[in-house]
N, CA, C and O of each residue as an XYZ file, in Angstrom:
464
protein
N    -200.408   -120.127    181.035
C    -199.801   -120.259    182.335
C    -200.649   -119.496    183.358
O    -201.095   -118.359    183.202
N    -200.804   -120.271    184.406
C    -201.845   -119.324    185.459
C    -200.737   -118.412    186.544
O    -199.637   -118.862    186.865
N    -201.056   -117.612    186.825
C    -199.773   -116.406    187.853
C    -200.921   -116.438    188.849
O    -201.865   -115.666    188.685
N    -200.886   -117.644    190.302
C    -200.943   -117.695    191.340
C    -201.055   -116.560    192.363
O    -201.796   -116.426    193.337
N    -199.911   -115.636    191.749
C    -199.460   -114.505    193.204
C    -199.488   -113.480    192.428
O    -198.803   -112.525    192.796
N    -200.060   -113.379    191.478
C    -200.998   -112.163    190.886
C    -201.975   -111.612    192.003
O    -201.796   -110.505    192.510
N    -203.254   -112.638    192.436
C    -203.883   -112.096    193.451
C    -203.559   -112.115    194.850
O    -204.327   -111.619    195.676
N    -201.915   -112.929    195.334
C    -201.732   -112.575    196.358
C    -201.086   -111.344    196.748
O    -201.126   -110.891    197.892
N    -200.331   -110.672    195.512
C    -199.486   -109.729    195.822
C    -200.498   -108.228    195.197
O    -200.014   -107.111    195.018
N    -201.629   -108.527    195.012
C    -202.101   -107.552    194.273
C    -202.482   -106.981    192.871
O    -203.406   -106.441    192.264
N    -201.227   -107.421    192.735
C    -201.306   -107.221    190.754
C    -202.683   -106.937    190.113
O    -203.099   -105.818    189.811
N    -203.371   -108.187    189.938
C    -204.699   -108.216    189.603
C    -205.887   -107.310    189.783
O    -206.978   -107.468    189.236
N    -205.562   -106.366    190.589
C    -206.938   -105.493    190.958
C    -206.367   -103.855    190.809
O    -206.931   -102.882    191.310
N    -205.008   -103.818    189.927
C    -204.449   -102.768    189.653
C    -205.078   -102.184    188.270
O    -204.534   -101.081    188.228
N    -205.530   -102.232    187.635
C    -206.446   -101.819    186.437
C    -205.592   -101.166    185.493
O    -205.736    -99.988    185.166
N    -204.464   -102.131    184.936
C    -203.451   -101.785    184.338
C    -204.095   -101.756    182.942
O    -205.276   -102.100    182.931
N    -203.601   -101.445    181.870
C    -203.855   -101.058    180.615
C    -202.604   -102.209    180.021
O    -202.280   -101.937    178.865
N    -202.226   -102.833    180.324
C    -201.415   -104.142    179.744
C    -201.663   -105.392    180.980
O    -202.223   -105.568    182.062
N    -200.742   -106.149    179.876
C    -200.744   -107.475    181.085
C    -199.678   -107.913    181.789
O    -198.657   -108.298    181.219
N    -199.857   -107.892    183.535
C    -199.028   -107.641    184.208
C    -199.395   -108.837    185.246
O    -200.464   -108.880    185.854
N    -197.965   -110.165    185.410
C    -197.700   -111.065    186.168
C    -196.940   -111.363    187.149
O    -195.797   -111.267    186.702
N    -196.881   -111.786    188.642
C    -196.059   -112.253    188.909
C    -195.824   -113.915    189.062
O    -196.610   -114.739    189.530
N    -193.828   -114.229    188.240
C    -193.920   -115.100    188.045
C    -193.656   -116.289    189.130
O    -194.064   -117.449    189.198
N    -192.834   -115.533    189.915
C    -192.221   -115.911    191.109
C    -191.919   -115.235    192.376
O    -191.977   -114.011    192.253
N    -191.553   -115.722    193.794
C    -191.148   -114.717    194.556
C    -189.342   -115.360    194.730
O    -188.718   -116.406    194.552
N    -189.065   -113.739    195.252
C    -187.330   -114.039    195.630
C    -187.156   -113.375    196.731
O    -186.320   -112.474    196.664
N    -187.766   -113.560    197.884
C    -187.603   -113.072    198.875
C    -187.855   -111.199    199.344
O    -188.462   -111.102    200.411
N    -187.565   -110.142    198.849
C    -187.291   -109.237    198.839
C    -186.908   -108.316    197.868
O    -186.754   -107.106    198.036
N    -186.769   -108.933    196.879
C    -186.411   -108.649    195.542
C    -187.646   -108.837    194.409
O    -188.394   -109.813    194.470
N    -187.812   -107.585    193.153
C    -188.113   -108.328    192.536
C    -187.611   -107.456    190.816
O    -187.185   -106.323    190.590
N    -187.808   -108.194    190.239
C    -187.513   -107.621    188.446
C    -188.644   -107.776    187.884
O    -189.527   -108.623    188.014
N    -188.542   -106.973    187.316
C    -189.724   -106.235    186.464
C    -189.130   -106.811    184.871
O    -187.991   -106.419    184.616
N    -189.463   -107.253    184.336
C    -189.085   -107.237    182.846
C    -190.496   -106.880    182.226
O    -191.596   -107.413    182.372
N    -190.133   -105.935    181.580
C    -190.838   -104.900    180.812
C    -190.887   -104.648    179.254
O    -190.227   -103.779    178.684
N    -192.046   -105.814    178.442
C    -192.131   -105.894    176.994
C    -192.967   -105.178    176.630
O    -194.021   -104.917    177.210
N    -192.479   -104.674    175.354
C    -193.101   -103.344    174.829
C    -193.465   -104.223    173.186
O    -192.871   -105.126    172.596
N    -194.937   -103.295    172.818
C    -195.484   -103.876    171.780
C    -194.364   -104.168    170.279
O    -194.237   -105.145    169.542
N    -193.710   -102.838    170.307
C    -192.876   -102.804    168.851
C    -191.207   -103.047    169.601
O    -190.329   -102.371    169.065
N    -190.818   -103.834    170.622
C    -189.566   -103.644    170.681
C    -188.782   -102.594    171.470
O    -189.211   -101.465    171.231
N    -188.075   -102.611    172.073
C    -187.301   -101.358    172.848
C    -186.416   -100.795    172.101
O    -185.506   -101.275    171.425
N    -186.920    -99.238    172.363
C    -186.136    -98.319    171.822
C    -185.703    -97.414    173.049
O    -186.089    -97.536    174.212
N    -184.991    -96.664    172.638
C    -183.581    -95.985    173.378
C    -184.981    -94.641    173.739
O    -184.592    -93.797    174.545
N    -186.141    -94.473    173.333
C    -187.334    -93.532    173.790
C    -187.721    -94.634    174.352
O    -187.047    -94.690    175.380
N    -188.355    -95.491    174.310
C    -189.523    -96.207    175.651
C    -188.077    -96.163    176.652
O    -188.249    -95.827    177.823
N    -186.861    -96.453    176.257
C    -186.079    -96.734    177.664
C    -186.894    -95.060    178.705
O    -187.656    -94.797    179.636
N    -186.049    -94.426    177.704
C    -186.145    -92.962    178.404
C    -187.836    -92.738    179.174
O    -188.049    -91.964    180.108
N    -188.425    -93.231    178.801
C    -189.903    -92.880    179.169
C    -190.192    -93.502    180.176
O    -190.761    -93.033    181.162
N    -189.807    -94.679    180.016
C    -189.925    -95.919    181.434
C    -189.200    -95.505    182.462
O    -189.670    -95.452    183.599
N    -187.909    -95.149    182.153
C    -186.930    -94.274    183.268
C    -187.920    -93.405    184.239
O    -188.538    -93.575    185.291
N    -187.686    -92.264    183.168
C    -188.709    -91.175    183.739
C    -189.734    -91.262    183.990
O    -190.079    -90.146    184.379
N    -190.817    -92.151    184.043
C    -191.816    -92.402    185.084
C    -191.672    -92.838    186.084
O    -192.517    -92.690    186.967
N    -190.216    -93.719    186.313
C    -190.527    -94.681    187.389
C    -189.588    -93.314    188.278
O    -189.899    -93.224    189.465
N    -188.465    -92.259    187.761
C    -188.217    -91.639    188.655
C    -189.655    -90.561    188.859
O    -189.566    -89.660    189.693
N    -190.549    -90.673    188.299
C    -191.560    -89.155    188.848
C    -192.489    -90.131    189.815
O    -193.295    -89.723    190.652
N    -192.319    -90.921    189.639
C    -192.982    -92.252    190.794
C    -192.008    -91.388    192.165
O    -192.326    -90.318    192.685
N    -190.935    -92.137    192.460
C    -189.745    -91.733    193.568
C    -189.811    -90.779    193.724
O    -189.242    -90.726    194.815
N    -190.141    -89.578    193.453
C    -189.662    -88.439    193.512
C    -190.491    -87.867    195.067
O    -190.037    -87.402    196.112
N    -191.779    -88.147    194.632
C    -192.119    -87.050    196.103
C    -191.804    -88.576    197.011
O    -192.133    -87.967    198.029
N    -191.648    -89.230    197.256
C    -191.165    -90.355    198.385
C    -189.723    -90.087    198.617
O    -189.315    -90.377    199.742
N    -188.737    -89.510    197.639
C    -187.709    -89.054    197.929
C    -187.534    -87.817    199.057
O    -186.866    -87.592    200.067
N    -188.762    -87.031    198.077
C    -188.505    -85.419    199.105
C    -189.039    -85.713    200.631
O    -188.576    -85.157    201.627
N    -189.859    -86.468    200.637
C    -190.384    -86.863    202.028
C    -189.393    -87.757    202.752
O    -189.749    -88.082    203.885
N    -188.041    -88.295    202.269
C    -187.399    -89.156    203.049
C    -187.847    -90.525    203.109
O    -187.182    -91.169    203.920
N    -188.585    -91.073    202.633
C    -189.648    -92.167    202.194
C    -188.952    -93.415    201.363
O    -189.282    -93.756    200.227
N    -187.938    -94.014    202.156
C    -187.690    -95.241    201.608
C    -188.695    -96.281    200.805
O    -189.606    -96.912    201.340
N    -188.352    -96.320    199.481
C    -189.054    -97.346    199.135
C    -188.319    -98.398    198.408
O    -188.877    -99.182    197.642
N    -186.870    -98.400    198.700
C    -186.251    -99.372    198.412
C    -185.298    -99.014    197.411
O    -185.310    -97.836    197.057
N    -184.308    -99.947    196.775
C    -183.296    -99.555    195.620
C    -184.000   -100.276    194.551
O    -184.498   -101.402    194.557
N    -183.918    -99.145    193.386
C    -184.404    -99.087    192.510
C    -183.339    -98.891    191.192
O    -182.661    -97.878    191.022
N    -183.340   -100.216    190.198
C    -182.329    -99.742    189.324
C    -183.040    -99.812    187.700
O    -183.579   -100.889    187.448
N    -183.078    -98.838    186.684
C    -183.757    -99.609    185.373
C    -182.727    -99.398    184.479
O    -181.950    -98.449    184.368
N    -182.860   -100.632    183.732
C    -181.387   -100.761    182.735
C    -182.119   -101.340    181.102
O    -183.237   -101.830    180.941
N    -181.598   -101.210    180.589
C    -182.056   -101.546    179.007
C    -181.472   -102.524    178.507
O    -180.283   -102.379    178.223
N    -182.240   -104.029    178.206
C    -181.773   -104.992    177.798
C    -181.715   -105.542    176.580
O    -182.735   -105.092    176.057
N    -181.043   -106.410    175.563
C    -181.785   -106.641    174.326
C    -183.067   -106.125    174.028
O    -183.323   -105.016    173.557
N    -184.246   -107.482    174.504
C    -185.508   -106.972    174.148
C    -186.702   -106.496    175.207
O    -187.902   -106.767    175.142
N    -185.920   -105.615    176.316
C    -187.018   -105.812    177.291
C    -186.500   -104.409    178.284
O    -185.534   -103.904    177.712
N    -186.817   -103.698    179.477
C    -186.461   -102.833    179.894
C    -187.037   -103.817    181.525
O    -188.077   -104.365    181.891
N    -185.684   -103.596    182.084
C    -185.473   -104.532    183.527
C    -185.572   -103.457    184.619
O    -184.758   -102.533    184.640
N    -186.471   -103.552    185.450
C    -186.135   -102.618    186.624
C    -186.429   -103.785    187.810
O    -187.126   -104.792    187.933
N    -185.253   -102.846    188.769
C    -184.554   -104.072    189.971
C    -185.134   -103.489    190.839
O    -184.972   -102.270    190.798
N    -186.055   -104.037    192.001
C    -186.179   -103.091    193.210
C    -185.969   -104.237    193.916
O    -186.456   -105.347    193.702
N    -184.926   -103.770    195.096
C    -184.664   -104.467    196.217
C    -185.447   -103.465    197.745
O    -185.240   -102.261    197.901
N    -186.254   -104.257    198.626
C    -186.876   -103.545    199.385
C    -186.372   -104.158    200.813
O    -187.031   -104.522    201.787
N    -185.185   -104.142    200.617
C    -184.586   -103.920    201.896
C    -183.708   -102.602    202.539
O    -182.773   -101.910    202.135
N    -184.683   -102.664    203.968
C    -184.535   -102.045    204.896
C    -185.918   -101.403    204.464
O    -185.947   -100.410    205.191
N    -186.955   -101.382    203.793
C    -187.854   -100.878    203.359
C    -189.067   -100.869    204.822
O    -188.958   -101.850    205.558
N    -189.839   -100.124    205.099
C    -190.695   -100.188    206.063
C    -191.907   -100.805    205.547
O    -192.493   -100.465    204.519
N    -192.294   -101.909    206.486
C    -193.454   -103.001    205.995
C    -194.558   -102.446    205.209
O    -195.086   -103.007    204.249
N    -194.976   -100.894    205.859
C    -195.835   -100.399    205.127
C    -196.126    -99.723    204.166
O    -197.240    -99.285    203.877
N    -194.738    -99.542    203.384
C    -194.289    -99.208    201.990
C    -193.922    -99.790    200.867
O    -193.650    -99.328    199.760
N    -193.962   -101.409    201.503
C    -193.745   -102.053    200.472
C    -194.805   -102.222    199.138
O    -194.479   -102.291    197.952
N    -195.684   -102.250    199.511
C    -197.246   -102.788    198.551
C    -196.739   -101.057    197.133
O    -196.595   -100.741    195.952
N    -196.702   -100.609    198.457
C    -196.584    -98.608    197.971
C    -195.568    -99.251    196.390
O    -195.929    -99.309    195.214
N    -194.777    -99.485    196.779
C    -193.020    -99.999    195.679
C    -193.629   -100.609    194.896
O    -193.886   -100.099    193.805
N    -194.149   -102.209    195.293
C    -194.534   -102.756    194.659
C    -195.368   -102.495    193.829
O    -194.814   -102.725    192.755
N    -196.426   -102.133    193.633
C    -197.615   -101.373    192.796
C    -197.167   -100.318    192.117
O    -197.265   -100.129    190.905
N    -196.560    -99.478    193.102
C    -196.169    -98.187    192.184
C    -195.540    -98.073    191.186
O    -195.658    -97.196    190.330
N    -194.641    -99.171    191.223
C    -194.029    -99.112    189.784
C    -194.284    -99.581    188.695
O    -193.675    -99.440    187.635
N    -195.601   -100.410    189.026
C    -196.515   -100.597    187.634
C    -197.462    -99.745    187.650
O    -197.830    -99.539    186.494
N    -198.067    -99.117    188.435
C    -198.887    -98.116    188.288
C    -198.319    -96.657    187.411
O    -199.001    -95.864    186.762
N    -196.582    -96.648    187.708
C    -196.245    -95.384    186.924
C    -195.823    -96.220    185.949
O    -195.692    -95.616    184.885
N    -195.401    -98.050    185.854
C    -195.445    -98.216    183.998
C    -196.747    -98.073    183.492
O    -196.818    -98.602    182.383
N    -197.817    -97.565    183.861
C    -199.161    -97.459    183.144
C    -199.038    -95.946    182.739
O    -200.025    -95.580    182.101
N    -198.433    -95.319    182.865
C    -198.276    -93.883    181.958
C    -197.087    -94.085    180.918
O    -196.627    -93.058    180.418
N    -196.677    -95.014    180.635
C    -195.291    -95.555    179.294
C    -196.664    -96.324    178.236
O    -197.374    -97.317    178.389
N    -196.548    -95.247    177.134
C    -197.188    -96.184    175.787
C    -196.583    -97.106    175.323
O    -195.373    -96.981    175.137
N    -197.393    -98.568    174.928
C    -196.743    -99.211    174.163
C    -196.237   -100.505    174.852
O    -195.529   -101.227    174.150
N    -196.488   -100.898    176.097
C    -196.125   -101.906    176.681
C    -197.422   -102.864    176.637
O    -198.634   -102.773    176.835
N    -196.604   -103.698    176.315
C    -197.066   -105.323    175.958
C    -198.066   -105.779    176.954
O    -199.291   -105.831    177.067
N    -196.272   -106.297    178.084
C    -196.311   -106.604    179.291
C    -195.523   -106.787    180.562
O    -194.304   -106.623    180.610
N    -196.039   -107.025    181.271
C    -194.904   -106.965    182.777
C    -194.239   -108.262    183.161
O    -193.673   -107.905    184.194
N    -194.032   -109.136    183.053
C    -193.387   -109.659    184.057
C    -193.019   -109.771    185.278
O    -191.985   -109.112    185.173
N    -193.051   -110.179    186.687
C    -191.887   -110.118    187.826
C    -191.544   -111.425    188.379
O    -192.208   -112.402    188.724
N    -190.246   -111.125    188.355
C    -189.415   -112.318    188.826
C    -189.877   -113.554    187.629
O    -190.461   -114.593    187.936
N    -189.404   -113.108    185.998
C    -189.393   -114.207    185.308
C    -188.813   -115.261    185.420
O    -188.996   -116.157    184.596
């Protein structure tokens, strides 16, 4: 399958250590589904968590909207929701990237997905 908006949204020139697509757009929204080589465990949840909050964190202390951010643990996959509304135009790429840039410190992922 070819991912089109890989190089429009960036993806592609992020020098990720897995393989990371987007499949679709949804306006403002997007999901992350997040496959891991051996399966999700209740540790990659925790690890994926905690990167994506040490991602937020100094954008938090700075007041630095980068949108709502939710990660939840699914059968076989770890889903994180970011909705980037009310988000400032020039923080979005920031959201967007960043949260595959901090899934590139989680061992063990497959691959990314967005908007499967």
């Amino acid at each position: 399958m070819e991912y089109e908006l890989d190089n429009m949204i960036g993806v592609d020139r992020l020098g990720l250590y897995f393989e990371a697509h987007v499949a679709d757009i949804d306006g403002e929204c997007f999901n992350y589904s997040v496959y891991f080589e051996n399966g999700i465990t209740d540790e990659k949840f925790e690890e994926t968590n905690k990167a994506i909050a040490e991602f937020m964190k100094p954008y938090n202390d700075e007041d630095t909207y980068l949108g709502y951010i939710d990660v939840t643990k699914e059968d076989d996959k770890v889903s994180i929701y970011l909705d980037l509304g009310n988000v400032d135009p020039d923080y979005e790429d920031t959201a967007i990237h960043g949260i595959l840039e901090a899934l590139n410190n989680v061992s063990g992922i497959k691959s990314v997905i967005i908007n499967e």
